[in-house]
Amino acid sequence: MPNESPLQSQTPDALMLFGFWYRALPANQLRSGELAKTMLLEQPLVVGRDRQGQAFALRDACPHRGMPLSCGQFDGQQIECSYHGWRFDAHSGQCQLIPSLVSEQSLKIDRIYAGSYPCEERDDFIWVFVPDPGPAGAGFSKSGPAPIPAPVIPKFSEHYKLAYLTADLPCSVDHGIIGLMDPAHGPFVHQAWWWRTRKSIHEKHKNFEPIPYGFRMSAHTPSSNSAPYKLLRFYADADSITTTIDFVLPNLRSEIIRAGKYWFSSLTTVTPITRNQCRIDVVAAWNLFRWLPFGPQLLKFVFAKFVEQDRRTMELQSEGLKHNPHLMLIDDADRPAKWYFGLKSAMLEMKKTGGEFKHPMSGPVTLKWRS
Ligand code: FES
Ligand SMILES: [Fe+2]
């Protein structure tokens, strides 16, 4: 079909990938004894922190009659539903008390569970594992542990700094992710007099290779337009700087820049909240600028500006997308986006058939574009 839209035809029906860890909220937004309401993959969650500071996540719907547990009372250990007072252990979700029962009623309350999710704190964020499909046995059985640990930011020295940025994007996770990996929008969206102008567009050649469930832009001298690179040049000569950028399902983009003993490492995620809403979180760790008073602020300023430009762009784009236009993915600038859709279909296929993961890339390739 000549007019078939590659974007639409390659977008799987299920827009969200279950069975992965997702960032739920910044760790500093939750103090001991507090609850926060949030949503991941259209599942309502109540995330909290117990008396010891340990984070937990439950489905935000009481197994009795669906009242959001986030409306209940939390004593730092158990959540009491605000409707009929059932009490649940915050971590396991196991029912501890049903106040309406009289002594001769033998309902086994310890067999009742509010759906609980594996929850871990990593690099200033609370991560929640969203199992496949939905929380296993919400209501009557215990949820299992996550099969894999939550992702971490690679770090290369004992001392480092950490900072994050977050922004809500009014679009599907797919548009969020392909917007993130799209090299061609840079000169148009990310213009600034102190950064770059349209005139700085030039031809680029980048090598990519397949990695498990993702792809890597192979170690190379970073683009002269890359933010940390411009700052890194103060520390090391350009030839000694290398960068590696990985994308791995479901939504992880990691970038590692190394220059001798200095390093900068970031993990950016685009998290599906609902089908039409996602959130970008950039968390960076580095050992640069430790003695330079304005370094981190400068870096944060640059990133905040970029993320805001992307957010604004996607806000405007969502206006156009409402009318369901035909869309295109073109060579080579949109090739990473095609790989993303290929990876996602392969993952869904693997989950469906239980077969092998069929990676969309057969080997290393060089892509060329102007940006
Ligand atoms: S709805 Fe929660 S106790 Fe009844
Ligand atoms: Fe961007």
mmCIF file of C-alpha atoms and ligand atoms in Angstrom:
data_model
loop_
_atom_site.group_PDB
_atom_site.id
_atom_site.type_symbol
_atom_site.label_atom_id
_atom_site.label_comp_id
_atom_site.label_asym_id
_atom_site.label_seq_id
_atom_site.Cartn_x
_atom_site.Cartn_y
_atom_site.Cartn_z
ATOM 1 C CA MET A 1 0.000 0.000 0.000
ATOM 2 C CA PRO A 2 1.817 3.140 -1.148
ATOM 3 C CA ASN A 3 0.158 5.567 1.252
ATOM 4 C CA GLU A 4 0.325 3.366 4.253
ATOM 5 C CA SER A 5 1.641 5.225 7.240
ATOM 6 C CA PRO A 6 4.703 3.479 8.638
ATOM 7 C CA LEU A 7 4.168 5.010 12.062
ATOM 8 C CA GLN A 8 0.584 3.840 12.335
ATOM 9 C CA SER A 9 1.196 0.456 10.804
ATOM 10 C CA GLN A 10 4.178 -0.160 13.046
ATOM 11 C CA THR A 11 2.501 0.972 16.215
ATOM 12 C CA PRO A 12 1.285 -2.125 18.019
ATOM 13 C CA ASP A 13 -2.214 -2.094 19.476
ATOM 14 C CA ALA A 14 -0.937 -2.538 22.974
ATOM 15 C CA LEU A 15 0.843 0.730 23.470
ATOM 16 C CA MET A 16 2.328 -0.163 26.807
ATOM 17 C CA LEU A 17 4.758 -2.903 27.760
ATOM 18 C CA PHE A 18 3.967 -4.807 30.938
ATOM 19 C CA GLY A 19 6.505 -6.871 32.843
ATOM 20 C CA PHE A 20 9.062 -4.089 33.374
ATOM 21 C CA TRP A 21 10.252 -1.647 35.992
ATOM 22 C CA TYR A 22 9.056 1.935 35.652
ATOM 23 C CA ARG A 23 9.921 5.119 37.467
ATOM 24 C CA ALA A 24 6.941 6.071 39.619
ATOM 25 C CA LEU A 25 7.995 9.308 41.304
ATOM 26 C CA PRO A 26 11.011 11.196 42.642
ATOM 27 C CA ALA A 27 12.069 9.774 46.007
ATOM 28 C CA ASN A 28 12.129 13.190 47.666
ATOM 29 C CA GLN A 29 8.397 13.633 47.044
ATOM 30 C CA LEU A 30 7.603 11.014 49.657
ATOM 31 C CA ARG A 31 8.478 11.217 53.349
ATOM 32 C CA SER A 32 8.192 8.439 55.923
ATOM 33 C CA GLY A 33 4.567 7.769 56.816
ATOM 34 C CA GLU A 34 3.221 9.432 53.666
ATOM 35 C CA LEU A 35 1.135 8.138 50.763
ATOM 36 C CA ALA A 36 1.120 9.417 47.185
ATOM 37 C CA LYS A 37 -1.360 8.697 44.457
ATOM 38 C CA THR A 38 0.100 7.989 41.051
ATOM 39 C CA MET A 39 -0.528 6.052 37.851
ATOM 40 C CA LEU A 40 1.579 3.767 35.647
ATOM 41 C CA LEU A 41 0.309 2.073 32.490
ATOM 42 C CA GLU A 42 -3.240 3.119 33.316
ATOM 43 C CA GLN A 43 -3.043 1.366 36.666
ATOM 44 C CA PRO A 44 -3.856 3.491 39.694
ATOM 45 C CA LEU A 45 -1.204 3.176 42.363
ATOM 46 C CA VAL A 46 -0.716 4.296 45.898
ATOM 47 C CA VAL A 47 2.965 4.596 46.682
ATOM 48 C CA GLY A 48 4.121 5.167 50.212
ATOM 49 C CA ARG A 49 6.975 5.032 52.645
ATOM 50 C CA ASP A 50 6.768 3.059 55.874
ATOM 51 C CA ARG A 51 8.036 4.146 59.265
ATOM 52 C CA GLN A 52 11.530 2.849 58.437
ATOM 53 C CA GLY A 53 11.592 4.807 55.193
ATOM 54 C CA GLN A 54 11.087 1.751 52.981
ATOM 55 C CA ALA A 55 8.959 2.431 49.881
ATOM 56 C CA PHE A 56 6.019 0.271 48.806
ATOM 57 C CA ALA A 57 3.351 0.299 46.092
ATOM 58 C CA LEU A 58 -0.209 -1.036 46.114
ATOM 59 C CA ARG A 59 -2.995 -0.921 43.609
ATOM 60 C CA ASP A 60 -5.008 2.138 44.534
ATOM 61 C CA ALA A 61 -8.293 0.283 44.825
ATOM 62 C CA CYS A 62 -9.485 -1.579 47.899
ATOM 63 C CA PRO A 63 -10.221 -5.264 47.130
ATOM 64 C CA HIS A 64 -13.518 -4.919 49.031
ATOM 65 C CA ARG A 65 -15.336 -2.289 46.977
ATOM 66 C CA GLY A 66 -12.682 -0.394 45.097
ATOM 67 C CA MET A 67 -12.244 2.653 47.290
ATOM 68 C CA PRO A 68 -8.833 4.256 46.552
ATOM 69 C CA LEU A 69 -6.524 3.216 49.372
ATOM 70 C CA SER A 70 -4.753 6.554 48.973
ATOM 71 C CA CYS A 71 -7.837 8.086 50.658
ATOM 72 C CA GLY A 72 -7.242 5.944 53.740
ATOM 73 C CA GLN A 73 -5.283 6.336 56.942
ATOM 74 C CA PHE A 74 -1.665 5.228 57.075
ATOM 75 C CA ASP A 75 0.060 4.631 60.386
ATOM 76 C CA GLY A 76 3.452 3.923 58.863
ATOM 77 C CA GLN A 77 2.818 0.169 58.680
ATOM 78 C CA GLN A 78 -0.777 -0.545 57.642
ATOM 79 C CA ILE A 79 -3.269 1.275 55.459
ATOM 80 C CA GLU A 80 -6.828 1.524 56.692
ATOM 81 C CA CYS A 81 -9.433 1.872 53.944
ATOM 82 C CA SER A 82 -11.615 4.935 54.446
ATOM 83 C CA TYR A 83 -14.847 3.122 53.477
ATOM 84 C CA HIS A 84 -15.225 0.136 55.851
ATOM 85 C CA GLY A 85 -11.947 0.252 57.694
ATOM 86 C CA TRP A 86 -10.292 -2.887 56.330
ATOM 87 C CA ARG A 87 -6.596 -2.787 57.132
ATOM 88 C CA PHE A 88 -3.794 -3.943 54.844
ATOM 89 C CA ASP A 89 -0.106 -4.499 55.339
ATOM 90 C CA ALA A 90 1.569 -1.765 53.298
ATOM 91 C CA HIS A 91 4.215 -4.032 51.724
ATOM 92 C CA SER A 92 2.462 -7.333 51.068
ATOM 93 C CA GLY A 93 -1.048 -5.899 50.744
ATOM 94 C CA GLN A 94 -2.262 -8.685 53.030
ATOM 95 C CA CYS A 95 -5.498 -7.950 54.872
ATOM 96 C CA GLN A 96 -4.950 -7.603 58.620
ATOM 97 C CA LEU A 97 -8.363 -6.636 59.929
ATOM 98 C CA ILE A 98 -12.020 -6.452 58.871
ATOM 99 C CA PRO A 99 -13.767 -4.445 61.583
ATOM 100 C CA SER A 100 -17.299 -5.629 60.721
ATOM 101 C CA LEU A 101 -16.590 -9.318 61.439
ATOM 102 C CA VAL A 102 -17.936 -10.799 64.657
ATOM 103 C CA SER A 103 -16.071 -13.510 66.528
ATOM 104 C CA GLU A 104 -17.989 -16.532 65.175
ATOM 105 C CA GLN A 105 -17.540 -15.467 61.558
ATOM 106 C CA SER A 106 -14.657 -17.461 60.154
ATOM 107 C CA LEU A 107 -13.702 -15.536 57.013
ATOM 108 C CA LYS A 108 -9.974 -16.085 56.457
ATOM 109 C CA ILE A 109 -8.897 -12.496 56.181
ATOM 110 C CA ASP A 110 -5.225 -13.377 55.682
ATOM 111 C CA ARG A 111 -6.149 -14.792 52.274
ATOM 112 C CA ILE A 112 -7.311 -11.383 51.086
ATOM 113 C CA TYR A 113 -4.741 -9.144 49.443
ATOM 114 C CA ALA A 114 -4.743 -5.646 48.047
ATOM 115 C CA GLY A 115 -2.621 -5.949 44.876
ATOM 116 C CA SER A 116 0.981 -5.089 45.689
ATOM 117 C CA TYR A 117 3.823 -4.273 43.318
ATOM 118 C CA PRO A 118 7.551 -4.781 43.740
ATOM 119 C CA CYS A 119 8.995 -1.394 44.620
ATOM 120 C CA GLU A 120 12.609 -0.211 44.841
ATOM 121 C CA GLU A 121 14.386 3.048 45.332
ATOM 122 C CA ARG A 122 17.231 3.765 42.911
ATOM 123 C CA ASP A 123 19.132 6.921 42.045
ATOM 124 C CA ASP A 124 16.629 9.344 43.597
ATOM 125 C CA PHE A 125 13.537 7.658 42.134
ATOM 126 C CA ILE A 126 10.996 5.143 43.369
ATOM 127 C CA TRP A 127 10.629 2.385 40.777
ATOM 128 C CA VAL A 128 7.663 0.059 40.516
ATOM 129 C CA PHE A 129 7.569 -3.251 38.671
ATOM 130 C CA VAL A 130 4.357 -3.489 36.656
ATOM 131 C CA PRO A 131 3.761 -7.187 36.073
ATOM 132 C CA ASP A 132 2.198 -8.870 33.124
ATOM 133 C CA PRO A 133 -0.864 -8.759 33.069
ATOM 134 C CA GLY A 134 -1.916 -6.401 35.849
ATOM 135 C CA PRO A 135 -1.046 -7.203 39.449
ATOM 136 C CA ALA A 136 -1.155 -10.950 39.855
ATOM 137 C CA GLY A 137 -4.173 -11.980 41.840
ATOM 138 C CA ALA A 138 -5.186 -8.662 43.315
ATOM 139 C CA GLY A 139 -7.858 -9.619 45.794
ATOM 140 C CA PHE A 140 -7.022 -13.161 46.754
ATOM 141 C CA SER A 141 -3.386 -14.015 46.408
ATOM 142 C CA LYS A 142 0.012 -12.695 47.213
ATOM 143 C CA SER A 143 1.981 -10.941 44.462
ATOM 144 C CA GLY A 144 5.376 -12.352 43.522
ATOM 145 C CA PRO A 145 8.757 -10.629 43.495
ATOM 146 C CA ALA A 146 10.115 -8.959 40.341
ATOM 147 C CA PRO A 147 12.136 -11.319 38.110
ATOM 148 C CA ILE A 148 14.875 -8.702 37.617
ATOM 149 C CA PRO A 149 16.253 -5.857 39.745
ATOM 150 C CA ALA A 150 15.328 -2.254 38.925
ATOM 151 C CA PRO A 151 17.687 -0.437 36.505
ATOM 152 C CA VAL A 152 20.564 1.595 37.926
ATOM 153 C CA ILE A 153 22.709 4.360 36.522
ATOM 154 C CA PRO A 154 26.252 3.099 35.893
ATOM 155 C CA LYS A 155 28.779 5.014 37.995
ATOM 156 C CA PHE A 156 32.544 5.030 37.679
ATOM 157 C CA SER A 157 33.822 6.484 40.930
ATOM 158 C CA GLU A 158 32.959 6.428 44.584
ATOM 159 C CA HIS A 159 32.013 10.096 44.805
ATOM 160 C CA TYR A 160 29.549 11.652 42.456
ATOM 161 C CA LYS A 161 26.622 14.017 42.217
ATOM 162 C CA LEU A 162 23.101 13.135 41.194
ATOM 163 C CA ALA A 163 20.305 15.327 39.851
ATOM 164 C CA TYR A 164 17.007 14.804 38.101
ATOM 165 C CA LEU A 165 14.526 16.587 35.891
ATOM 166 C CA THR A 166 11.000 15.563 35.147
ATOM 167 C CA ALA A 167 8.276 16.740 32.751
ATOM 168 C CA ASP A 168 4.805 15.527 31.787
ATOM 169 C CA LEU A 169 4.283 15.018 28.091
ATOM 170 C CA PRO A 170 0.780 15.082 26.614
ATOM 171 C CA CYS A 171 1.379 12.238 24.155
ATOM 172 C CA SER A 172 1.632 8.455 23.973
ATOM 173 C CA VAL A 173 4.777 6.765 25.211
ATOM 174 C CA ASP A 174 5.686 5.932 21.591
ATOM 175 C CA HIS A 175 5.740 9.565 20.526
ATOM 176 C CA GLY A 176 7.636 10.425 23.685
ATOM 177 C CA ILE A 177 10.291 7.816 22.964
ATOM 178 C CA ILE A 178 10.734 8.434 19.263
ATOM 179 C CA GLY A 179 10.866 12.146 20.017
ATOM 180 C CA LEU A 180 13.682 11.405 22.433
ATOM 181 C CA MET A 181 15.737 9.397 19.927
ATOM 182 C CA ASP A 182 15.026 11.628 16.958
ATOM 183 C CA PRO A 183 18.221 13.354 15.788
ATOM 184 C CA ALA A 184 16.624 15.628 13.196
ATOM 185 C CA HIS A 185 14.649 17.958 15.451
ATOM 186 C CA GLY A 186 17.717 19.314 17.254
ATOM 187 C CA PRO A 187 18.514 22.255 15.013
ATOM 188 C CA PHE A 188 14.870 23.348 14.931
ATOM 189 C CA VAL A 189 13.638 22.697 18.444
ATOM 190 C CA HIS A 190 16.795 23.170 20.463
ATOM 191 C CA GLN A 191 18.027 26.460 19.108
ATOM 192 C CA ALA A 192 19.537 28.990 21.449
ATOM 193 C CA TRP A 193 22.089 31.680 20.761
ATOM 194 C CA TRP A 194 24.451 30.232 23.371
ATOM 195 C CA TRP A 195 24.002 26.729 22.057
ATOM 196 C CA ARG A 196 23.508 26.246 18.391
ATOM 197 C CA THR A 197 21.679 27.692 15.446
ATOM 198 C CA ARG A 198 20.191 26.207 12.333
ATOM 199 C CA LYS A 199 23.404 27.095 10.551
ATOM 200 C CA SER A 200 25.292 24.544 12.628
ATOM 201 C CA ILE A 201 23.550 21.692 10.756
ATOM 202 C CA HIS A 202 26.054 19.292 9.275
ATOM 203 C CA GLU A 203 26.210 15.752 8.003
ATOM 204 C CA LYS A 204 26.768 13.091 10.641
ATOM 205 C CA HIS A 205 27.642 9.422 10.418
ATOM 206 C CA LYS A 206 26.933 7.266 13.441
ATOM 207 C CA ASN A 207 27.514 3.574 14.012
ATOM 208 C CA PHE A 208 24.812 1.501 15.624
ATOM 209 C CA GLU A 209 24.811 -2.072 16.806
ATOM 210 C CA PRO A 210 22.198 -4.403 18.262
ATOM 211 C CA ILE A 211 22.344 -5.155 22.002
ATOM 212 C CA PRO A 212 19.913 -7.329 23.989
ATOM 213 C CA TYR A 213 16.405 -5.796 23.671
ATOM 214 C CA GLY A 214 17.849 -2.600 22.255
ATOM 215 C CA PHE A 215 20.519 -0.863 20.246
ATOM 216 C CA ARG A 216 23.669 1.094 20.896
ATOM 217 C CA MET A 217 25.165 4.111 19.253
ATOM 218 C CA SER A 218 28.706 2.803 19.469
ATOM 219 C CA ALA A 219 31.408 4.508 21.486
ATOM 220 C CA HIS A 220 32.446 7.569 19.570
ATOM 221 C CA THR A 221 33.575 11.123 20.049
ATOM 222 C CA PRO A 222 30.342 12.871 20.977
ATOM 223 C CA SER A 223 28.474 15.177 18.688
ATOM 224 C CA SER A 224 29.814 18.683 19.004
ATOM 225 C CA ASN A 225 26.223 19.674 19.763
ATOM 226 C CA SER A 226 25.861 17.451 22.801
ATOM 227 C CA ALA A 227 25.347 19.287 26.082
ATOM 228 C CA PRO A 228 27.715 17.497 28.449
ATOM 229 C CA TYR A 229 30.317 17.382 25.717
ATOM 230 C CA LYS A 230 30.501 21.134 25.441
ATOM 231 C CA LEU A 231 31.064 21.340 29.172
ATOM 232 C CA LEU A 232 33.470 18.409 29.211
ATOM 233 C CA ARG A 233 35.817 20.122 26.828
ATOM 234 C CA PHE A 234 36.854 22.321 29.735
ATOM 235 C CA TYR A 235 38.282 19.216 31.398
ATOM 236 C CA ALA A 236 39.826 17.048 28.764
ATOM 237 C CA ASP A 237 40.971 17.354 25.216
ATOM 238 C CA ALA A 238 38.328 16.454 22.677
ATOM 239 C CA ASP A 239 40.101 13.332 21.404
ATOM 240 C CA SER A 240 39.974 11.566 24.736
ATOM 241 C CA ILE A 241 36.208 11.971 25.143
ATOM 242 C CA THR A 242 33.992 9.039 24.228
ATOM 243 C CA THR A 243 30.306 8.514 24.547
ATOM 244 C CA THR A 244 27.990 5.528 24.303
ATOM 245 C CA ILE A 245 24.243 5.845 23.990
ATOM 246 C CA ASP A 246 22.012 2.817 24.523
ATOM 247 C CA PHE A 247 18.316 2.379 24.094
ATOM 248 C CA VAL A 248 16.841 -0.676 25.794
ATOM 249 C CA LEU A 249 13.194 -1.737 26.106
ATOM 250 C CA PRO A 250 10.855 -0.735 27.457
ATOM 251 C CA ASN A 251 11.906 2.911 27.722
ATOM 252 C CA LEU A 252 15.520 3.270 28.860
ATOM 253 C CA ARG A 253 17.990 5.625 27.217
ATOM 254 C CA SER A 254 21.357 5.696 28.862
ATOM 255 C CA GLU A 255 24.235 7.899 27.895
ATOM 256 C CA ILE A 256 27.738 7.493 29.246
ATOM 257 C CA ILE A 257 30.444 10.033 28.545
ATOM 258 C CA ARG A 258 33.976 9.401 29.736
ATOM 259 C CA ALA A 259 37.027 11.598 29.587
ATOM 260 C CA GLY A 260 39.934 10.152 31.542
ATOM 261 C CA LYS A 261 38.916 10.039 35.188
ATOM 262 C CA TYR A 262 35.896 12.226 34.579
ATOM 263 C CA TRP A 263 32.529 10.797 33.677
ATOM 264 C CA PHE A 264 28.933 11.757 33.125
ATOM 265 C CA SER A 265 26.221 9.139 33.076
ATOM 266 C CA SER A 266 22.492 9.583 32.595
ATOM 267 C CA LEU A 267 19.409 7.422 32.433
ATOM 268 C CA THR A 268 16.394 8.937 30.746
ATOM 269 C CA THR A 269 13.028 7.192 30.789
ATOM 270 C CA VAL A 270 9.721 7.928 29.116
ATOM 271 C CA THR A 271 7.037 6.342 31.252
ATOM 272 C CA PRO A 272 3.513 5.559 30.079
ATOM 273 C CA ILE A 273 0.957 7.024 32.484
ATOM 274 C CA THR A 274 -2.095 6.523 30.265
ATOM 275 C CA ARG A 275 -2.385 5.839 26.542
ATOM 276 C CA ASN A 276 -2.177 9.547 25.770
ATOM 277 C CA GLN A 277 0.092 10.745 28.505
ATOM 278 C CA CYS A 278 3.638 10.014 29.460
ATOM 279 C CA ARG A 279 6.380 11.511 31.582
ATOM 280 C CA ILE A 280 10.042 12.037 30.868
ATOM 281 C CA ASP A 281 12.527 11.703 33.722
ATOM 282 C CA VAL A 282 16.192 12.462 33.217
ATOM 283 C CA VAL A 283 18.504 11.409 36.030
ATOM 284 C CA ALA A 284 22.189 12.166 35.714
ATOM 285 C CA ALA A 285 25.218 11.234 37.798
ATOM 286 C CA TRP A 286 28.663 12.747 37.317
ATOM 287 C CA ASN A 287 31.982 13.399 38.938
ATOM 288 C CA LEU A 288 32.725 16.543 36.972
ATOM 289 C CA PHE A 289 32.365 20.008 38.391
ATOM 290 C CA ARG A 290 32.830 18.797 41.914
ATOM 291 C CA TRP A 291 35.124 21.713 42.628
ATOM 292 C CA LEU A 292 33.382 24.107 40.310
ATOM 293 C CA PRO A 293 30.612 25.978 42.140
ATOM 294 C CA PHE A 294 28.324 26.696 39.202
ATOM 295 C CA GLY A 295 28.877 23.446 37.258
ATOM 296 C CA PRO A 296 25.826 21.420 38.314
ATOM 297 C CA GLN A 297 23.518 24.407 38.032
ATOM 298 C CA LEU A 298 24.807 25.097 34.574
ATOM 299 C CA LEU A 299 24.239 21.513 33.527
ATOM 300 C CA LYS A 300 20.776 21.478 35.066
ATOM 301 C CA PHE A 301 19.957 24.732 33.333
ATOM 302 C CA VAL A 302 20.969 23.323 29.955
ATOM 303 C CA PHE A 303 18.998 20.103 30.471
ATOM 304 C CA ALA A 304 15.948 21.878 31.851
ATOM 305 C CA LYS A 305 15.913 24.099 28.800
ATOM 306 C CA PHE A 306 16.123 21.074 26.473
ATOM 307 C CA VAL A 307 13.427 19.130 28.264
ATOM 308 C CA GLU A 308 11.152 22.166 28.254
ATOM 309 C CA GLN A 309 11.701 22.629 24.514
ATOM 310 C CA ASP A 310 10.811 18.967 23.929
ATOM 311 C CA ARG A 311 7.778 19.172 26.191
ATOM 312 C CA ARG A 312 6.478 22.267 24.445
ATOM 313 C CA THR A 313 7.033 20.652 21.044
ATOM 314 C CA MET A 314 5.100 17.543 22.031
ATOM 315 C CA GLU A 315 2.314 19.671 23.459
ATOM 316 C CA LEU A 316 1.953 21.369 20.093
ATOM 317 C CA GLN A 317 2.337 18.068 18.244
ATOM 318 C CA SER A 318 -0.499 16.540 20.273
ATOM 319 C CA GLU A 319 -2.813 19.161 18.736
ATOM 320 C CA GLY A 320 -2.026 17.795 15.293
ATOM 321 C CA LEU A 321 -2.180 14.176 16.396
ATOM 322 C CA LYS A 322 -5.742 14.598 17.673
ATOM 323 C CA HIS A 323 -6.891 14.542 14.074
ATOM 324 C CA ASN A 324 -5.179 11.234 13.418
ATOM 325 C CA PRO A 325 -2.982 12.370 10.525
ATOM 326 C CA HIS A 326 -0.952 10.060 8.320
ATOM 327 C CA LEU A 327 2.591 9.881 9.597
ATOM 328 C CA MET A 328 5.915 8.814 8.156
ATOM 329 C CA LEU A 329 9.207 7.375 9.293
ATOM 330 C CA ILE A 330 12.012 8.179 6.846
ATOM 331 C CA ASP A 331 15.588 6.991 6.345
ATOM 332 C CA ASP A 332 18.003 7.407 8.064
ATOM 333 C CA ALA A 333 16.997 9.947 10.667
ATOM 334 C CA ASP A 334 13.925 7.923 11.654
ATOM 335 C CA ARG A 335 15.652 4.550 11.550
ATOM 336 C CA PRO A 336 16.122 4.414 15.346
ATOM 337 C CA ALA A 337 12.356 5.014 15.665
ATOM 338 C CA LYS A 338 11.744 2.071 13.315
ATOM 339 C CA TRP A 339 14.011 -0.097 15.448
ATOM 340 C CA TYR A 340 12.061 0.964 18.490
ATOM 341 C CA PHE A 341 8.795 -0.197 16.938
ATOM 342 C CA GLY A 342 10.535 -3.367 15.746
ATOM 343 C CA LEU A 343 11.861 -4.099 19.230
ATOM 344 C CA LYS A 344 8.482 -3.494 20.744
ATOM 345 C CA SER A 345 6.674 -5.807 18.323
ATOM 346 C CA ALA A 346 9.341 -8.456 18.888
ATOM 347 C CA MET A 347 8.809 -8.180 22.644
ATOM 348 C CA LEU A 348 5.024 -8.454 22.320
ATOM 349 C CA GLU A 349 5.438 -11.386 19.946
ATOM 350 C CA MET A 350 7.809 -13.140 22.329
ATOM 351 C CA LYS A 351 5.396 -12.655 25.220
ATOM 352 C CA LYS A 352 2.536 -13.992 23.121
ATOM 353 C CA THR A 353 4.227 -17.051 21.667
ATOM 354 C CA GLY A 354 6.853 -17.738 24.313
ATOM 355 C CA GLY A 355 9.357 -18.049 21.456
ATOM 356 C CA GLU A 356 12.659 -16.299 20.901
ATOM 357 C CA PHE A 357 13.151 -12.552 20.758
ATOM 358 C CA LYS A 358 13.547 -11.617 17.091
ATOM 359 C CA HIS A 359 15.800 -8.589 17.084
ATOM 360 C CA PRO A 360 14.944 -6.151 14.285
ATOM 361 C CA MET A 361 18.651 -5.456 13.533
ATOM 362 C CA SER A 362 20.783 -8.120 11.902
ATOM 363 C CA GLY A 363 24.108 -6.446 12.690
ATOM 364 C CA PRO A 364 25.963 -3.150 12.970
ATOM 365 C CA VAL A 365 24.944 -0.343 10.615
ATOM 366 C CA THR A 366 26.034 3.202 9.923
ATOM 367 C CA LEU A 367 23.322 5.820 9.696
ATOM 368 C CA LYS A 368 23.770 9.185 8.027
ATOM 369 C CA TRP A 369 21.778 12.322 8.551
ATOM 370 C CA ARG A 370 22.137 16.064 8.739
ATOM 371 C CA SER A 371 21.496 17.705 12.077
HETATM 372 S S1 FES B 1 -14.062 -0.511 50.157
HETATM 373 FE FE1 FES B 1 -12.330 -0.668 51.368
HETATM 374 S S2 FES B 1 -13.049 -1.481 53.184
HETATM 375 FE FE2 FES B 1 -14.788 -1.470 51.944
HETATM 376 FE FE FE B 2 14.865 17.000 22.000
#
